[in-house]
Tab-separated table of C-alpha atoms and ligand atoms in Angstrom:
chain	number	residue	atom	x	y	z
A	670	MET	CA	-35.425	4.103	4.246
A	671	SER	CA	-35.406	6.868	6.892
A	672	ASN	CA	-32.603	9.407	6.488
A	673	THR	CA	-31.727	9.352	10.176
A	674	ALA	CA	-30.482	6.811	12.732
A	675	THR	CA	-31.877	6.877	16.265
A	676	LEU	CA	-29.695	6.057	19.255
A	677	GLU	CA	-31.105	5.749	22.753
A	678	VAL	CA	-28.669	6.575	25.583
A	679	ASN	CA	-29.779	6.603	29.230
A	680	GLY	CA	-33.408	6.662	28.127
A	681	GLN	CA	-32.908	9.648	25.815
A	682	LYS	CA	-33.292	9.268	22.039
A	683	HIS	CA	-30.803	10.994	19.719
A	684	GLU	CA	-31.162	11.239	15.943
A	685	PHE	CA	-28.163	11.273	13.622
A	686	PRO	CA	-28.237	11.896	9.864
A	687	LEU	CA	-27.595	9.004	7.464
A	688	VAL	CA	-25.310	9.886	4.558
A	689	THR	CA	-25.321	7.820	1.368
A	690	GLY	CA	-22.407	7.537	-1.088
A	691	THR	CA	-22.561	7.220	-4.864
A	692	GLU	CA	-22.373	3.414	-4.563
A	693	ASN	CA	-25.291	3.447	-2.086
A	694	GLU	CA	-23.111	2.758	0.951
A	695	VAL	CA	-24.696	4.280	4.056
A	696	ALA	CA	-22.925	5.903	7.012
A	697	ILE	CA	-24.218	7.344	10.266
A	698	ASP	CA	-22.856	10.874	10.657
A	699	VAL	CA	-21.873	10.952	14.354
A	700	LYS	CA	-20.130	14.340	14.284
A	701	ALA	CA	-22.671	15.594	16.883
A	702	LEU	CA	-22.630	12.430	19.057
A	703	ARG	CA	-20.415	13.588	21.946
A	704	GLY	CA	-22.021	17.017	22.144
A	705	SER	CA	-25.605	15.792	22.065
A	706	THR	CA	-25.128	12.904	24.515
A	707	GLY	CA	-23.037	14.740	27.089
A	708	GLY	CA	-19.772	13.021	26.249
A	709	VAL	CA	-20.659	9.558	24.934
A	710	ILE	CA	-18.281	8.409	22.156
A	711	THR	CA	-17.976	5.340	19.943
A	712	ILE	CA	-15.067	2.909	20.205
A	713	ASP	CA	-13.954	0.667	17.342
A	714	PRO	CA	-10.405	-0.810	17.584
A	715	GLY	CA	-8.886	-1.075	14.096
A	716	TYR	CA	-11.705	1.090	12.736
A	717	LYS	CA	-13.471	-2.015	11.389
A	718	ASN	CA	-16.832	-0.200	11.382
A	719	THR	CA	-15.650	3.403	11.236
A	720	GLY	CA	-15.220	5.595	8.164
A	721	SER	CA	-12.449	8.185	8.501
A	722	CYS	CA	-13.459	10.298	5.524
A	723	GLU	CA	-15.531	10.682	2.387
A	724	SER	CA	-13.400	9.953	-0.676
A	725	GLY	CA	-13.914	9.924	-4.417
A	726	ILE	CA	-10.729	8.099	-5.409
A	727	THR	CA	-11.117	4.325	-4.992
A	728	PHE	CA	-14.205	2.193	-4.479
A	729	LEU	CA	-14.040	-1.404	-3.322
A	730	ASP	CA	-16.783	-3.839	-2.459
A	731	GLY	CA	-15.271	-6.520	-0.228
A	732	GLU	CA	-18.246	-8.848	-0.445
A	733	LYS	CA	-18.337	-8.809	-4.248
A	734	GLY	CA	-14.562	-8.482	-4.815
A	735	ILE	CA	-14.910	-5.236	-6.767
A	736	LEU	CA	-12.089	-2.655	-7.043
A	737	ARG	CA	-12.313	0.560	-9.118
A	738	TYR	CA	-10.030	3.604	-9.408
A	739	ARG	CA	-12.091	6.746	-10.102
A	740	GLY	CA	-14.869	4.477	-11.441
A	741	TYR	CA	-12.704	2.380	-13.776
A	742	SER	CA	-12.455	-1.338	-12.967
A	743	ILE	CA	-9.067	-2.672	-11.900
A	744	GLU	CA	-9.415	-5.411	-14.522
A	745	GLU	CA	-9.711	-2.884	-17.378
A	746	LEU	CA	-6.948	-0.639	-16.063
A	747	ALA	CA	-4.541	-3.568	-15.544
A	748	GLU	CA	-5.257	-4.749	-19.074
A	749	LYS	CA	-5.475	-1.517	-21.049
A	750	ALA	CA	-3.658	1.300	-19.192
A	751	ASP	CA	-0.067	1.958	-18.231
A	752	PHE	CA	1.116	2.901	-14.758
A	753	LEU	CA	1.576	6.617	-15.506
A	754	GLU	CA	-1.962	6.812	-16.921
A	755	VAL	CA	-3.277	5.248	-13.719
A	756	ALA	CA	-1.136	7.557	-11.552
A	757	TYR	CA	-2.559	10.567	-13.403
A	758	LEU	CA	-6.103	9.188	-13.080
A	759	LEU	CA	-5.790	8.611	-9.330
A	760	ILE	CA	-4.235	11.992	-8.605
A	761	PHE	CA	-6.138	14.290	-10.976
A	762	GLY	CA	-9.383	12.311	-11.361
A	763	GLU	CA	-9.467	11.685	-15.126
A	764	LEU	CA	-7.550	9.503	-17.573
A	765	PRO	CA	-5.029	11.755	-19.355
A	766	THR	CA	-5.192	12.664	-23.023
A	767	LYS	CA	-2.086	11.766	-25.011
A	768	GLU	CA	-0.835	15.333	-24.675
A	769	GLN	CA	-1.434	15.321	-20.909
A	770	HIS	CA	0.232	11.913	-20.567
A	771	ASP	CA	3.295	12.953	-22.560
A	772	LYS	CA	3.624	16.264	-20.679
A	773	PHE	CA	3.177	14.444	-17.334
A	774	HIS	CA	5.981	12.039	-18.212
A	775	ALA	CA	8.233	14.822	-19.530
A	776	ASP	CA	7.681	16.865	-16.358
A	777	ILE	CA	8.426	13.807	-14.203
A	778	LYS	CA	11.665	13.218	-16.099
A	779	SER	CA	12.633	16.885	-15.668
A	780	LYS	CA	12.401	16.545	-11.870
A	781	SER	CA	13.945	13.088	-11.495
A	782	VAL	CA	17.501	14.088	-10.527
A	783	VAL	CA	18.120	13.409	-6.841
A	784	ASP	CA	20.484	15.739	-4.965
A	785	ASP	CA	23.874	14.012	-4.892
A	786	ASP	CA	24.164	14.706	-1.148
A	787	ILE	CA	21.448	12.074	-0.615
A	788	ARG	CA	24.064	9.620	-1.795
A	789	LYS	CA	25.944	10.328	1.439
A	790	ILE	CA	22.865	9.254	3.420
A	791	VAL	CA	22.678	6.038	1.400
A	792	ASP	CA	26.378	5.425	2.024
A	793	ALA	CA	25.835	5.744	5.787
A	794	PHE	CA	23.504	2.715	5.903
A	795	PRO	CA	24.907	-0.791	6.460
A	796	LYS	CA	24.274	-3.184	3.524
A	797	SER	CA	22.217	-5.243	5.979
A	798	ALA	CA	19.688	-2.410	6.532
A	799	HIS	CA	16.151	-3.429	5.538
A	800	PRO	CA	15.297	-1.600	2.305
A	801	MET	CA	11.987	-0.286	3.702
A	802	GLY	CA	13.829	1.497	6.512
A	803	VAL	CA	16.259	2.965	3.991
A	804	LEU	CA	13.466	4.060	1.646
A	805	SER	CA	11.468	5.691	4.435
A	806	SER	CA	14.565	7.613	5.572
A	807	LEU	CA	15.532	8.739	2.076
A	808	THR	CA	11.949	9.868	1.371
A	809	SER	CA	11.922	11.928	4.545
A	810	ALA	CA	15.343	13.321	3.616
A	811	LEU	CA	13.840	14.697	0.385
A	812	THR	CA	12.254	17.369	2.573
A	813	ALA	CA	15.720	18.653	3.477
A	814	PHE	CA	16.503	19.187	-0.200
A	815	ASN	CA	13.018	20.428	-1.122
A	816	PRO	CA	12.139	22.512	1.966
A	817	SER	CA	9.244	24.513	0.550
A	818	SER	CA	6.047	22.790	1.630
A	819	VAL	CA	3.307	22.231	-0.914
A	820	ASN	CA	0.725	24.978	-1.306
A	821	VAL	CA	-2.180	22.596	-1.992
A	822	ASP	CA	-4.404	25.492	-3.044
A	823	SER	CA	-2.033	26.176	-5.929
A	824	GLU	CA	-2.679	23.719	-8.767
A	825	GLU	CA	0.756	24.532	-10.173
A	826	ASP	CA	2.555	24.006	-6.856
A	827	MET	CA	0.704	20.735	-6.260
A	828	TYR	CA	1.440	19.533	-9.799
A	829	ASN	CA	5.150	20.347	-9.394
A	830	SER	CA	5.313	18.393	-6.117
A	831	VAL	CA	3.562	15.437	-7.720
A	832	VAL	CA	5.941	15.212	-10.672
A	833	LYS	CA	8.913	15.795	-8.344
A	834	ILE	CA	8.146	12.825	-6.094
A	835	LEU	CA	7.105	10.607	-9.018
A	836	GLY	CA	10.476	11.438	-10.608
A	837	LYS	CA	12.703	11.056	-7.551
A	838	PHE	CA	11.058	8.082	-5.810
A	839	PRO	CA	12.134	5.489	-8.423
A	840	VAL	CA	15.727	6.722	-8.040
A	841	LEU	CA	15.493	6.189	-4.264
A	842	VAL	CA	14.018	2.715	-4.880
A	843	ALA	CA	16.915	1.837	-7.202
A	844	TRP	CA	19.520	3.276	-4.818
A	845	THR	CA	17.989	1.222	-1.974
A	846	LEU	CA	18.545	-1.981	-3.972
A	847	ARG	CA	21.992	-1.068	-5.280
A	848	LYS	CA	23.199	-0.145	-1.795
A	849	LYS	CA	22.356	-3.698	-0.649
A	850	GLN	CA	24.189	-5.155	-3.642
A	851	GLY	CA	27.261	-2.934	-3.349
A	852	LEU	CA	26.638	-1.521	-6.821
A	853	PRO	CA	27.292	2.091	-7.871
A	854	LEU	CA	24.205	4.262	-7.584
A	855	ASP	CA	22.732	4.560	-11.048
A	856	TYR	CA	20.812	7.541	-12.437
A	857	GLY	CA	17.809	7.433	-14.729
A	858	ASP	CA	17.753	7.493	-18.486
A	859	ASN	CA	15.252	10.005	-19.793
A	860	SER	CA	15.044	8.258	-23.145
A	861	LEU	CA	13.158	5.382	-21.515
A	862	GLY	CA	9.596	4.780	-20.403
A	863	TYR	CA	8.799	5.111	-16.688
A	864	VAL	CA	8.929	1.396	-15.866
A	865	GLU	CA	11.865	0.684	-18.216
A	866	ASN	CA	13.765	3.446	-16.441
A	867	VAL	CA	13.006	1.891	-13.036
A	868	LEU	CA	14.290	-1.487	-14.200
A	869	LYS	CA	17.453	-0.040	-15.751
A	870	MET	CA	18.277	1.993	-12.626
A	871	MET	CA	17.740	-1.103	-10.491
A	872	PHE	CA	19.514	-3.731	-12.561
A	873	LYS	CA	22.074	-2.157	-14.910
A	874	GLN	CA	25.493	-3.677	-14.250
A	875	PRO	CA	28.366	-1.114	-14.408
A	876	ASN	CA	30.247	-3.035	-17.075
A	877	GLN	CA	27.504	-3.835	-19.550
A	878	ASP	CA	24.449	-2.382	-21.239
A	879	TYR	CA	21.052	-3.167	-19.776
A	880	VAL	CA	18.791	-5.022	-22.192
A	881	GLN	CA	15.084	-4.499	-21.522
A	882	ASN	CA	12.864	-7.590	-21.381
A	883	LYS	CA	9.326	-6.676	-22.486
A	884	VAL	CA	7.833	-9.480	-20.409
A	885	ILE	CA	9.358	-7.986	-17.265
A	886	VAL	CA	8.461	-4.415	-18.246
A	887	ASP	CA	4.821	-5.345	-18.853
A	888	ALA	CA	4.639	-7.467	-15.690
A	889	LEU	CA	6.034	-4.695	-13.486
A	890	ASP	CA	3.768	-2.102	-15.107
A	891	LYS	CA	0.757	-4.307	-14.313
A	892	LEU	CA	1.916	-4.985	-10.738
A	893	LEU	CA	2.391	-1.264	-10.088
A	894	ILE	CA	-1.131	-0.550	-11.385
A	895	LEU	CA	-2.597	-3.285	-9.169
A	896	HIS	CA	-0.899	-1.784	-6.091
A	897	ALA	CA	-1.609	1.861	-6.926
A	898	ASP	CA	-4.413	2.545	-4.426
A	899	HIS	CA	-6.765	0.746	-2.072
A	900	GLU	CA	-8.916	3.359	-0.271
A	901	GLN	CA	-8.307	3.740	3.492
A	902	ASN	CA	-5.816	0.923	4.187
A	903	CYS	CA	-3.352	1.225	7.067
A	904	SER	CA	-0.558	3.042	5.198
A	905	THR	CA	-2.904	5.369	3.312
A	906	SER	CA	-4.676	6.255	6.555
A	907	THR	CA	-1.220	6.978	7.981
A	908	VAL	CA	-0.381	9.301	5.076
A	909	ARG	CA	-3.704	11.071	5.564
A	910	ILE	CA	-3.453	11.485	9.331
A	911	VAL	CA	0.171	12.685	9.186
A	912	GLY	CA	-0.791	15.115	6.398
A	913	SER	CA	-3.806	16.288	8.425
A	914	SER	CA	-1.400	18.073	10.795
A	915	HIS	CA	-0.192	19.925	7.654
A	916	ALA	CA	3.114	18.065	7.719
A	917	GLY	CA	4.660	18.077	4.242
A	918	LEU	CA	3.937	15.574	1.458
A	919	PHE	CA	7.351	13.874	1.643
A	920	ALA	CA	7.134	13.540	5.453
A	921	SER	CA	3.645	12.064	5.125
A	922	LEU	CA	4.812	9.600	2.462
A	923	SER	CA	7.759	8.572	4.640
A	924	ALA	CA	5.315	7.708	7.443
A	925	GLY	CA	3.180	5.726	4.996
A	926	ILE	CA	6.221	3.690	3.927
A	927	SER	CA	6.852	2.768	7.557
A	928	ALA	CA	3.241	1.663	8.027
A	929	LEU	CA	3.354	-0.409	4.824
A	930	TRP	CA	6.476	-2.227	6.090
A	931	GLY	CA	4.506	-4.218	8.680
A	932	PRO	CA	4.007	-7.946	7.853
A	933	LEU	CA	0.253	-7.641	8.423
A	934	HIS	CA	0.177	-5.045	5.620
A	935	GLY	CA	2.538	-4.582	2.685
A	936	GLY	CA	5.323	-6.515	4.398
A	937	ALA	CA	3.175	-9.623	3.840
A	938	ASN	CA	4.522	-10.056	0.294
A	939	GLN	CA	7.990	-10.702	1.764
A	940	ALA	CA	6.494	-12.874	4.542
A	941	VAL	CA	4.601	-14.978	1.944
A	942	LEU	CA	7.821	-15.869	0.104
A	943	GLU	CA	9.569	-16.681	3.368
A	944	MET	CA	6.613	-18.862	4.350
A	945	LEU	CA	6.544	-20.678	0.999
A	946	GLU	CA	10.303	-21.216	1.183
A	947	ALA	CA	9.923	-22.638	4.706
A	948	ILE	CA	7.225	-25.013	3.467
A	949	ARG	CA	9.434	-26.071	0.538
A	950	GLU	CA	12.398	-26.699	2.821
A	951	ASP	CA	10.065	-28.627	5.092
A	952	GLY	CA	9.356	-31.066	2.243
A	953	GLY	CA	6.316	-29.183	0.899
A	954	ASP	CA	4.205	-30.208	3.889
A	955	THR	CA	1.401	-27.668	3.405
A	956	LYS	CA	-0.919	-29.523	5.785
A	957	LYS	CA	1.467	-28.819	8.710
A	958	TYR	CA	1.361	-25.093	7.970
A	959	MET	CA	-2.387	-25.097	7.499
A	960	ALA	CA	-2.687	-26.674	10.949
A	961	LYS	CA	-0.348	-24.048	12.413
A	962	ALA	CA	-2.425	-21.273	10.822
A	963	LYS	CA	-5.588	-22.660	12.448
A	964	ASP	CA	-4.005	-23.277	15.849
A	965	LYS	CA	-4.944	-20.349	18.090
A	966	SER	CA	-1.996	-21.088	20.370
A	967	ASP	CA	0.358	-20.685	17.394
A	968	PRO	CA	1.071	-17.074	16.296
A	969	PHE	CA	1.676	-18.325	12.721
A	970	ARG	CA	-0.684	-16.860	10.137
A	971	LEU	CA	-1.104	-18.018	6.543
A	972	MET	CA	0.590	-14.973	5.058
A	973	GLY	CA	-1.053	-13.551	1.942
A	974	PHE	CA	-4.419	-14.831	3.133
A	975	GLY	CA	-7.299	-12.855	4.630
A	976	HIS	CA	-8.220	-9.215	4.329
A	977	ARG	CA	-9.933	-6.589	6.441
A	978	VAL	CA	-12.344	-5.702	3.650
A	979	TYR	CA	-12.338	-8.486	1.035
A	980	LYS	CA	-14.533	-11.388	2.171
A	981	ASN	CA	-14.247	-12.783	-1.349
A	982	PHE	CA	-11.340	-13.151	-3.743
A	983	ASP	CA	-9.124	-10.049	-3.846
A	984	PRO	CA	-9.553	-9.135	-7.541
A	985	ARG	CA	-5.889	-8.164	-7.671
A	986	ALA	CA	-4.841	-11.631	-6.484
A	987	LYS	CA	-6.837	-13.227	-9.308
A	988	ILE	CA	-5.066	-11.051	-11.901
A	989	ILE	CA	-1.614	-11.600	-10.357
A	990	LYS	CA	-2.130	-15.383	-10.169
A	991	VAL	CA	-2.764	-15.499	-13.936
A	992	ALA	CA	0.185	-13.159	-14.554
A	993	ALA	CA	2.474	-15.359	-12.448
A	994	ASP	CA	1.857	-18.334	-14.719
A	995	GLU	CA	2.363	-16.200	-17.849
A	996	VAL	CA	5.497	-14.378	-16.652
A	997	LEU	CA	7.253	-17.505	-15.381
A	998	ALA	CA	6.425	-19.315	-18.619
A	999	ASP	CA	7.609	-16.369	-20.758
A	1000	LEU	CA	10.809	-16.121	-18.731
A	1001	GLY	CA	11.286	-19.880	-18.783
A	1002	VAL	CA	11.422	-19.885	-14.994
A	1003	GLU	CA	10.489	-23.054	-13.115
A	1004	ASP	CA	9.712	-22.087	-9.528
A	1005	PRO	CA	8.455	-24.909	-7.287
A	1006	ILE	CA	6.998	-22.452	-4.812
A	1007	LEU	CA	4.374	-21.381	-7.375
A	1008	ASP	CA	2.989	-24.917	-7.221
A	1009	ILE	CA	3.225	-24.860	-3.410
A	1010	ALA	CA	1.285	-21.571	-3.390
A	1011	LYS	CA	-1.405	-22.975	-5.657
A	1012	GLY	CA	-1.630	-26.117	-3.523
A	1013	LEU	CA	-1.954	-24.045	-0.373
A	1014	GLU	CA	-4.688	-21.917	-1.940
A	1015	LYS	CA	-6.623	-25.004	-3.060
A	1016	GLU	CA	-6.379	-26.602	0.395
A	1017	ALA	CA	-7.375	-23.423	2.219
A	1018	LEU	CA	-10.381	-22.837	-0.020
A	1019	GLU	CA	-11.588	-26.364	0.817
A	1020	ASP	CA	-10.998	-25.974	4.565
A	1021	SER	CA	-13.902	-24.845	6.760
A	1022	TYR	CA	-11.630	-22.721	8.987
A	1023	PHE	CA	-10.784	-20.498	6.021
A	1024	VAL	CA	-14.151	-20.775	4.289
A	1025	ASP	CA	-16.105	-19.892	7.450
A	1026	ARG	CA	-13.886	-16.854	8.061
A	1027	LYS	CA	-13.970	-15.864	4.338
A	1028	LEU	CA	-10.187	-15.932	4.123
A	1029	TYR	CA	-9.025	-15.759	0.502
A	1030	PRO	CA	-5.664	-14.987	-1.117
A	1031	ASN	CA	-4.947	-11.247	-1.098
A	1032	VAL	CA	-2.728	-9.049	-3.278
A	1033	ASP	CA	0.406	-10.244	-1.472
A	1034	PHE	CA	-0.060	-13.965	-1.980
A	1035	TYR	CA	1.265	-14.324	-5.546
A	1036	SER	CA	3.034	-11.009	-6.188
A	1037	GLY	CA	6.335	-12.087	-4.670
A	1038	ILE	CA	6.570	-15.058	-7.031
A	1039	ILE	CA	6.648	-12.658	-9.964
A	1040	TYR	CA	9.060	-10.257	-8.285
A	1041	ARG	CA	11.410	-13.194	-7.601
A	1042	ALA	CA	11.210	-14.354	-11.209
A	1043	MET	CA	12.180	-10.807	-12.200
A	1044	GLY	CA	15.326	-11.049	-10.051
A	1045	ILE	CA	14.110	-8.775	-7.239
A	1046	PRO	CA	15.418	-9.839	-3.781
A	1047	THR	CA	12.730	-10.862	-1.267
A	1048	ASP	CA	13.366	-7.989	1.147
A	1049	MET	CA	12.780	-5.544	-1.735
A	1050	PHE	CA	9.236	-6.816	-2.413
A	1051	THR	CA	7.572	-4.291	-0.103
A	1052	VAL	CA	9.646	-1.507	-1.663
A	1053	MET	CA	8.022	-2.478	-4.983
A	1054	PHE	CA	4.627	-2.321	-3.257
A	1055	ALA	CA	5.486	1.217	-2.116
A	1056	LEU	CA	6.525	2.204	-5.656
A	1057	GLY	CA	3.122	1.099	-6.890
A	1058	ARG	CA	1.213	2.679	-3.997
A	1059	LEU	CA	2.910	6.073	-4.358
A	1060	PRO	CA	0.290	7.668	-6.653
A	1061	GLY	CA	-2.509	6.462	-4.393
A	1062	TRP	CA	-0.871	7.971	-1.347
A	1063	ILE	CA	-0.362	11.248	-3.214
A	1064	ALA	CA	-3.975	11.278	-4.440
A	1065	GLN	CA	-5.374	10.585	-0.966
A	1066	TRP	CA	-3.102	13.191	0.675
A	1067	ARG	CA	-4.110	15.786	-1.928
A	1068	GLU	CA	-7.827	14.998	-1.504
A	1069	MET	CA	-7.557	15.249	2.286
A	1070	ARG	CA	-5.832	18.655	2.062
A	1071	LEU	CA	-8.111	20.038	-0.668
A	1072	ARG	CA	-11.168	19.031	1.361
A	1073	LYS	CA	-9.589	20.880	4.313
A	1074	GLU	CA	-10.135	17.820	6.568
A	1075	PRO	CA	-9.560	18.592	10.287
A	1076	ILE	CA	-6.440	17.265	12.044
A	1077	GLY	CA	-6.912	13.597	12.873
A	1078	ARG	CA	-7.147	13.177	16.638
A	1079	PRO	CA	-9.219	10.160	17.826
A	1080	ARG	CA	-10.825	9.984	21.261
A	1081	GLN	CA	-10.242	7.119	23.708
A	1082	LEU	CA	-11.956	5.293	26.548
A	1083	TYR	CA	-9.736	5.659	29.623
A	1084	ILE	CA	-9.384	2.402	31.597
A	1085	GLY	CA	-6.388	3.338	33.777
A	1086	GLU	CA	-6.049	4.338	37.449
A	1087	THR	CA	-8.485	6.923	38.823
A	1088	HIS	CA	-7.063	9.897	40.751
A	1089	ARG	CA	-4.584	9.066	43.519
A	1090	ALA	CA	-2.260	11.185	45.738
A	1091	PHE	CA	1.484	11.287	45.067
A	1092	LYS	CA	3.480	8.985	47.371
A	1093	PRO	CA	7.039	10.017	48.423
A	1094	MET	CA	9.673	7.502	47.358
A	1095	ASN	CA	10.381	6.457	50.987
A	1096	LYS	CA	6.718	5.530	51.348
A	1097	ARG	CA	6.382	3.308	48.154
B	420	SDX	C1	-2.602	-5.716	2.540
B	420	SDX	O1	-6.352	-2.929	3.969
B	420	SDX	C2	-5.891	-3.038	2.756
B	420	SDX	O2	-6.496	-2.662	1.783
B	420	SDX	C3	-4.506	-3.653	2.691
B	420	SDX	C4	-4.001	-4.014	1.303
B	420	SDX	C5	-3.717	-2.783	0.444
B	420	SDX	O3	-3.766	-2.895	-0.796
B	420	SDX	O4	-3.379	-1.713	1.034
B	420	SDX	O5	-4.936	-4.844	0.638
B	420	SDX	C6	-2.662	-4.755	1.388
B	420	SDX	O6	-2.178	-5.350	3.593
B	420	SDX	C7	-3.170	-7.109	2.361
B	420	SDX	C8	-3.100	-7.970	3.660
B	420	SDX	C9	-1.693	-8.538	3.808
B	420	SDX	N1	-1.549	-9.221	5.097
B	420	SDX	C10	-1.430	-10.570	5.199
B	420	SDX	O7	-1.534	-11.334	4.242
B	420	SDX	C11	-1.157	-11.075	6.630
B	420	SDX	C12	-2.064	-12.282	6.928
B	420	SDX	N2	-3.473	-11.774	7.048
B	420	SDX	C13	-3.961	-11.552	8.393
B	420	SDX	O8	-3.013	-11.118	9.335
B	420	SDX	C14	-5.301	-10.800	8.400
B	420	SDX	O9	-6.099	-11.465	7.512
B	420	SDX	C15	-5.338	-9.308	8.107
B	420	SDX	C16	-4.425	-8.537	8.969
B	420	SDX	C17	-5.027	-9.047	6.663
B	420	SDX	C18	-6.775	-8.845	8.363
B	420	SDX	O10	-7.005	-9.014	9.714
B	420	SDX	P1	-8.394	-8.585	10.406
B	420	SDX	O11	-9.294	-7.960	9.406
B	420	SDX	O12	-8.072	-7.787	11.632
B	420	SDX	O13	-9.068	-9.927	10.775
B	420	SDX	P2	-8.806	-10.767	12.085
B	420	SDX	O14	-7.358	-10.774	12.426
B	420	SDX	O15	-9.766	-10.306	13.134
B	420	SDX	O16	-9.194	-12.261	11.605
B	420	SDX	C19	-10.537	-12.742	11.670
B	420	SDX	C20	-10.384	-14.241	11.933
B	420	SDX	C21	-9.547	-14.549	13.192
B	420	SDX	O17	-9.945	-15.837	13.649
B	420	SDX	P3	-11.077	-15.908	14.865
B	420	SDX	O18	-10.541	-15.049	16.008
B	420	SDX	O19	-12.349	-15.363	14.260
B	420	SDX	O20	-11.128	-17.373	15.202
B	420	SDX	O21	-9.666	-14.853	10.838
B	420	SDX	C22	-8.433	-15.370	11.328
B	420	SDX	C23	-8.156	-14.694	12.656
B	420	SDX	O22	-7.342	-15.536	13.472
B	420	SDX	N3	-7.422	-15.037	10.310
B	420	SDX	C24	-6.424	-15.847	9.931
B	420	SDX	C25	-5.755	-15.149	8.913
B	420	SDX	N4	-6.332	-13.955	8.715
B	420	SDX	C26	-7.358	-13.885	9.585
B	420	SDX	N5	-6.052	-17.087	10.352
B	420	SDX	C27	-4.981	-17.626	9.740
B	420	SDX	N6	-4.270	-17.036	8.740
B	420	SDX	C28	-4.628	-15.790	8.312
B	420	SDX	N7	-3.943	-15.210	7.341
C-alpha cells in the first residue's frame, strides 16, 4: 500500500502522509491540509472519522469487539487483576510488581484525607442535588486545597498527584452518597483494601460495624476495572482538551465528570434502570418500547444499546451480563428487571432495525442491575462509572501532557450571515 493519500482540490492534487499504528490502523495525517490547499479544512461532526491524537493506552476494535489496556485483554484483566493493578497499568504503562503495588496503595492511603473544609461545600448542597453535579464540584474544589499545579515533567510530582486524587476521589464519592442519605460523612479506613474502603465509606451506618461482603467487593472491583478506560470517548476527550490548555489535573477531571453525566454517555447506566423500571411498571411490555426506539418521531432511545465504536458486542457488556447473574444469585437477590433486560436484548438482537444498525448492548446495559443489587441508588450509578474511569482519565491526561500535545482548538465552517452594516435601533 502507498504511504501517502492523494486529495484533489480545485484540480490540484495534494499528497498527505499515511501513518500506521501498532495494530495496523491507518490514518491520513492532514496537519498540512489547510496550508497546502489555501484554507480548505475537513469537517466531521462528532469526530466519527477523525482521530484527535496518537495514544498508547487503550486499543479497541469495534468491529471485532476487542478491548485491551496497554496490550492486556479486558477479559484477562477483569478475571485476574485487581482495580489498583489496572490503575497502575493504565497510568504508568506496566503491571506493577508486588512491591510497586503495595507502595502504590500505601501512598494512596497516605494522601486520602480530604480537607475538612470541603465538608462545608458538601453541606451547602441540597439533598436533592444530582450526585454527578456534586462530585464534579467537589473535584474542582480540590484545586482550592491543592493549589500547586502538576509539573508533568517531574515523575515525582506526577506520581504524588496521581496517588492524591486516587486517595481523595473515593472519599468524595462516599460523601456524595452520604449527603443524599443524610448520613454523617465517613472517612476511610487504611486497614482495608481499596474497594473495601470505598464500600465501607459509602455504606457504614453510624451505629454499627460494617461487615464486608466478598461477593460485593469482587463485583465492584471487576466493574471498576471494566470502566477504567475506553480510549477517546466523550469524557476522556473532554479531560484531554481541558488539560491541553494546561488547566490543572483536578479541573480537567471535573470537566470530564460533567461530560460523563450525559445520558448518551455515562449517564446511560442510570437511564437504563429508569427505562427498565418504566417497562416493568408498564406490565413488561418490551415490544412497546422497542417500537418507540425504532420510531423516528419518538425521541426515545433504547438506553444501554448502541455505541459509536462497537458494531459488535461490547466485550464489557458480555462480562457484566455474566457477573449480573452470578452476583444476584450469590446475594440471593431476585430482580425482575434482569429478566426484562435479557428479554429486551434477545428481542433487539432478532430485530432488523437493531441488527442492520449493529446496535448491541453496551457497558451501561447491565451494570446498573449489579449496582442496584449492591444497594447503590440509581442516581449514583454514573458516580460509580466515574470512580472506575478515574485512572483512565489520569492516564490520558498524563499522556497528552507528556507528549506536549498542542492546545485543542478545532476549526469550523461558518454558515452565518455575511458582512452587513450596523442598523440604528430606530431603523430596525
Ligand atoms: C458509553 O464512546 C465510548 O467509548 C463511550 C463508553 C465509554 O466507556 O466511555 O463506551 C460509555 O457512553 C456507552 C454508550 C451509552 N449510551 C447509551 O446507551 C445511549 C443510547 N445509545 C445511543 O444514544 C447511541 O447509540 C450512542 C450515542 C451511544 C452512539 O450514537 P452514534 O454513534 O452517534 O450513532 P447514531 O446516533 O448516529 O445512530 C446510528 C443509527 C441512527 O438511526 P438512523 O438515523 O441510521 O436510522 O442507530 C440509531 C440512530 O437512531 N440508534 C438507536 C440507538 N442508538 C443508535 N436507535 C435506538 N436506540 C438506540 N440506543
